[in-house]
mmCIF file of C-alpha atoms in Angstrom:
data_model
loop_
_atom_site.group_PDB
_atom_site.id
_atom_site.type_symbol
_atom_site.label_atom_id
_atom_site.label_comp_id
_atom_site.label_asym_id
_atom_site.label_seq_id
_atom_site.Cartn_x
_atom_site.Cartn_y
_atom_site.Cartn_z
ATOM 1 C CA MET A 1 17.178 3.285 -2.552
ATOM 2 C CA ILE A 2 13.683 4.764 -2.787
ATOM 3 C CA LEU A 3 10.727 3.122 -4.541
ATOM 4 C CA VAL A 4 8.346 5.668 -6.116
ATOM 5 C CA SER A 5 5.078 5.596 -8.036
ATOM 6 C CA SER A 6 5.871 5.810 -11.747
ATOM 7 C CA CYS A 7 3.377 8.630 -12.288
ATOM 8 C CA LEU A 8 5.262 10.810 -9.786
ATOM 9 C CA ALA A 9 8.363 10.550 -11.984
ATOM 10 C CA GLY A 10 6.378 11.835 -14.967
ATOM 11 C CA LEU A 11 5.457 8.540 -16.617
ATOM 12 C CA GLU A 12 1.994 8.690 -18.166
ATOM 13 C CA VAL A 13 0.606 5.592 -16.461
ATOM 14 C CA ARG A 14 -2.355 6.924 -14.461
ATOM 15 C CA TYR A 15 -5.787 5.499 -15.264
ATOM 16 C CA ASN A 16 -6.518 8.401 -17.624
ATOM 17 C CA GLY A 17 -3.126 8.328 -19.357
ATOM 18 C CA THR A 18 -1.674 11.293 -17.460
ATOM 19 C CA HIS A 19 1.137 11.654 -14.913
ATOM 20 C CA SER A 20 1.495 13.431 -11.554
ATOM 21 C CA LEU A 21 5.032 14.713 -11.993
ATOM 22 C CA GLU A 22 6.887 15.834 -8.894
ATOM 23 C CA ASN A 23 10.135 17.330 -10.169
ATOM 24 C CA LYS A 24 12.126 16.456 -7.046
ATOM 25 C CA ILE A 25 11.074 12.818 -7.347
ATOM 26 C CA ARG A 26 11.941 12.778 -11.064
ATOM 27 C CA LYS A 27 15.380 14.155 -10.196
ATOM 28 C CA LEU A 28 15.963 11.276 -7.745
ATOM 29 C CA VAL A 29 15.047 8.778 -10.473
ATOM 30 C CA ASP A 30 17.374 10.517 -12.943
ATOM 31 C CA GLU A 31 20.157 10.372 -10.323
ATOM 32 C CA LYS A 32 19.512 6.625 -9.856
ATOM 33 C CA LYS A 33 18.530 7.183 -6.210
ATOM 34 C CA ALA A 34 14.946 6.020 -6.834
ATOM 35 C CA VAL A 35 13.240 3.309 -8.868
ATOM 36 C CA THR A 36 9.733 3.610 -10.314
ATOM 37 C CA VAL A 37 6.863 1.165 -9.910
ATOM 38 C CA CYS A 38 3.231 1.109 -11.034
ATOM 39 C CA PRO A 39 1.303 -1.623 -9.216
ATOM 40 C CA GLU A 40 -1.652 -1.303 -11.578
ATOM 41 C CA LEU A 41 0.448 -1.926 -14.690
ATOM 42 C CA LEU A 42 2.246 -4.763 -12.898
ATOM 43 C CA GLY A 43 -1.159 -6.227 -12.084
ATOM 44 C CA GLY A 44 -2.052 -6.387 -15.767
ATOM 45 C CA PHE A 45 -3.901 -3.146 -16.463
ATOM 46 C CA LEU A 46 -3.326 -0.992 -19.526
ATOM 47 C CA THR A 47 -3.226 2.785 -19.834
ATOM 48 C CA PRO A 48 -5.722 4.323 -20.098
ATOM 49 C CA ARG A 49 -8.113 2.229 -18.023
ATOM 50 C CA GLU A 50 -11.415 2.654 -16.282
ATOM 51 C CA PRO A 51 -11.269 4.383 -12.880
ATOM 52 C CA ALA A 52 -11.453 2.010 -9.921
ATOM 53 C CA GLU A 53 -12.067 2.461 -6.211
ATOM 54 C CA VAL A 54 -11.960 0.272 -3.111
ATOM 55 C CA THR A 55 -15.416 -0.635 -1.798
ATOM 56 C CA GLY A 56 -16.251 -2.100 1.595
ATOM 57 C CA GLY A 57 -13.053 -1.066 3.337
ATOM 58 C CA ASP A 58 -9.494 -0.184 2.405
ATOM 59 C CA GLY A 59 -6.472 -1.945 0.934
ATOM 60 C CA ALA A 60 -5.843 -3.963 4.097
ATOM 61 C CA ASP A 61 -9.434 -5.224 3.934
ATOM 62 C CA VAL A 62 -8.927 -6.137 0.260
ATOM 63 C CA LEU A 63 -5.873 -8.207 1.209
ATOM 64 C CA ASP A 64 -7.941 -9.909 3.928
ATOM 65 C CA GLY A 65 -10.779 -10.729 1.499
ATOM 66 C CA MET A 66 -13.234 -8.361 3.197
ATOM 67 C CA ALA A 67 -13.362 -5.589 0.554
ATOM 68 C CA LYS A 68 -13.095 -5.324 -3.232
ATOM 69 C CA VAL A 69 -11.693 -3.046 -5.895
ATOM 70 C CA VAL A 70 -14.269 -2.269 -8.563
ATOM 71 C CA GLU A 71 -14.223 -0.236 -11.726
ATOM 72 C CA LYS A 72 -16.756 2.533 -12.236
ATOM 73 C CA SER A 73 -18.780 0.172 -14.467
ATOM 74 C CA GLY A 74 -19.022 -2.279 -11.546
ATOM 75 C CA LYS A 75 -16.464 -4.840 -12.751
ATOM 76 C CA ASP A 76 -14.576 -6.502 -9.890
ATOM 77 C CA VAL A 77 -10.825 -6.058 -10.498
ATOM 78 C CA THR A 78 -9.656 -7.061 -7.021
ATOM 79 C CA GLU A 79 -7.397 -9.887 -8.177
ATOM 80 C CA LEU A 80 -5.439 -7.621 -10.533
ATOM 81 C CA TYR A 81 -4.894 -5.099 -7.739
ATOM 82 C CA ILE A 82 -3.651 -7.839 -5.422
ATOM 83 C CA LYS A 83 -1.360 -9.193 -8.158
ATOM 84 C CA GLY A 84 0.072 -5.711 -8.700
ATOM 85 C CA ALA A 85 0.570 -5.178 -4.976
ATOM 86 C CA TYR A 86 2.633 -8.356 -4.691
ATOM 87 C CA ALA A 87 4.690 -7.365 -7.747
ATOM 88 C CA ALA A 88 5.357 -3.956 -6.141
ATOM 89 C CA LEU A 89 6.412 -5.724 -2.934
ATOM 90 C CA GLU A 90 8.822 -7.877 -4.958
ATOM 91 C CA GLN A 91 10.335 -4.741 -6.458
ATOM 92 C CA ALA A 92 10.709 -3.097 -3.033
ATOM 93 C CA LEU A 93 12.463 -6.188 -1.713
ATOM 94 C CA LYS A 94 14.660 -6.482 -4.810
ATOM 95 C CA ILE A 95 16.020 -2.944 -4.480
ATOM 96 C CA ASN A 96 16.091 -3.073 -0.665
ATOM 97 C CA ALA A 97 13.969 0.073 -0.512
ATOM 98 C CA THR A 98 14.541 2.286 2.505
ATOM 99 C CA ILE A 99 11.307 4.198 1.917
ATOM 100 C CA VAL A 100 8.388 3.972 -0.516
ATOM 101 C CA VAL A 101 6.724 7.097 -1.937
ATOM 102 C CA LEU A 102 3.334 6.371 -3.507
ATOM 103 C CA LYS A 103 0.640 8.492 -5.166
ATOM 104 C CA GLU A 104 -1.929 9.530 -2.594
ATOM 105 C CA ASN A 105 -5.646 8.737 -3.155
ATOM 106 C CA SER A 106 -4.991 5.822 -5.516
ATOM 107 C CA PRO A 107 -6.717 2.455 -4.925
ATOM 108 C CA SER A 108 -3.242 0.907 -5.202
ATOM 109 C CA CYS A 109 -0.941 3.538 -3.828
ATOM 110 C CA GLY A 110 -2.835 5.736 -1.358
ATOM 111 C CA SER A 111 -0.886 5.753 1.907
ATOM 112 C CA SER A 112 -3.362 7.661 4.079
ATOM 113 C CA LEU A 113 -6.285 8.615 1.810
ATOM 114 C CA ILE A 114 -8.236 6.746 -0.861
ATOM 115 C CA TYR A 115 -11.460 7.526 -2.695
ATOM 116 C CA ASN A 116 -14.543 6.341 -0.803
ATOM 117 C CA GLY A 117 -15.711 3.699 -3.307
ATOM 118 C CA GLU A 118 -18.760 5.668 -4.482
ATOM 119 C CA PHE A 119 -17.124 7.439 -7.468
ATOM 120 C CA ASN A 120 -18.293 10.802 -6.153
ATOM 121 C CA GLY A 121 -14.866 12.413 -5.730
ATOM 122 C CA LYS A 122 -14.905 12.111 -1.940
ATOM 123 C CA LYS A 123 -11.980 10.627 -0.047
ATOM 124 C CA ARG A 124 -11.618 8.789 3.222
ATOM 125 C CA ALA A 125 -8.826 7.566 5.442
ATOM 126 C CA GLY A 126 -7.252 4.312 4.351
ATOM 127 C CA ASP A 127 -4.484 2.631 2.396
ATOM 128 C CA GLY A 128 -4.515 1.434 -1.182
ATOM 129 C CA VAL A 129 -3.866 -2.270 -1.801
ATOM 130 C CA ALA A 130 -0.137 -1.997 -2.614
ATOM 131 C CA SER A 131 0.432 0.489 0.187
ATOM 132 C CA ALA A 132 -1.235 -1.833 2.712
ATOM 133 C CA LEU A 133 0.838 -4.830 1.583
ATOM 134 C CA LEU A 134 4.098 -2.889 1.703
ATOM 135 C CA LYS A 135 3.294 -1.604 5.192
ATOM 136 C CA ARG A 136 2.459 -5.141 6.358
ATOM 137 C CA ASN A 137 5.909 -6.172 5.197
ATOM 138 C CA GLY A 138 7.675 -3.498 7.208
ATOM 139 C CA PHE A 139 8.162 -0.781 4.603
ATOM 140 C CA THR A 140 7.653 2.886 5.418
ATOM 141 C CA VAL A 141 5.112 4.153 2.874
ATOM 142 C CA ILE A 142 4.375 7.847 2.516
ATOM 143 C CA SER A 143 2.611 10.124 0.042
ATOM 144 C CA GLU A 144 4.343 12.430 -2.396
ATOM 145 C CA GLU A 145 3.204 15.403 -0.298
ATOM 146 C CA GLN A 146 4.759 13.972 2.863
ATOM 147 C CA PHE A 147 7.962 13.156 1.029
ATOM 148 C CA VAL A 148 8.427 16.509 -0.648
ATOM 149 C CA ASN A 149 7.271 18.679 2.260
ATOM 150 C CA ASN A 150 8.694 16.786 5.227
ATOM 151 C CA LEU A 151 11.737 14.920 3.958
ATOM 152 C CA LEU A 152 12.944 17.176 1.169
ATOM 153 C CA GLY A 153 11.472 20.446 2.422
ATOM 154 C CA GLY A 154 9.631 22.985 0.363
ATOM 155 C CA ASP A 155 7.603 23.312 -2.789
ATOM 156 C CA SER A 156 7.369 20.099 -4.769
ATOM 157 C CA ASN A 157 7.942 21.512 -8.214
ATOM 158 C CA LYS A 158 11.058 23.614 -7.725
#
């Protein structure tokens, strides 16, 4: 079973109320080969919500208490991101996920890139909070691009 970010299956749960549909991922959900998860909703956020970024490190640093997740207005929302990460981990364990495919660049789900914490559109290497926790617990976490291009082969929306 595969655990996937809800937005990749077409659910409108991103911070701005949109989705990031990848048709091949949606097909896996429809075929009951994948289960969706949104760590931010599980953490207690609503849609839409204010954009947030990790400051002072990456998701692993957030889990270690050395970095924070803050909204664009400056509000510290670290605890909700941690809560959502643990709920996503519970889901991965519950379904015995063989792989986890999460939305790249997200403060929760980024598996190799996240925004740099300055709300200027620039990215940097690092994991989101949920991605970091899942990796710490032995799960293979990859981005939608890696999944579609490397594991499934080819254009994501065909």
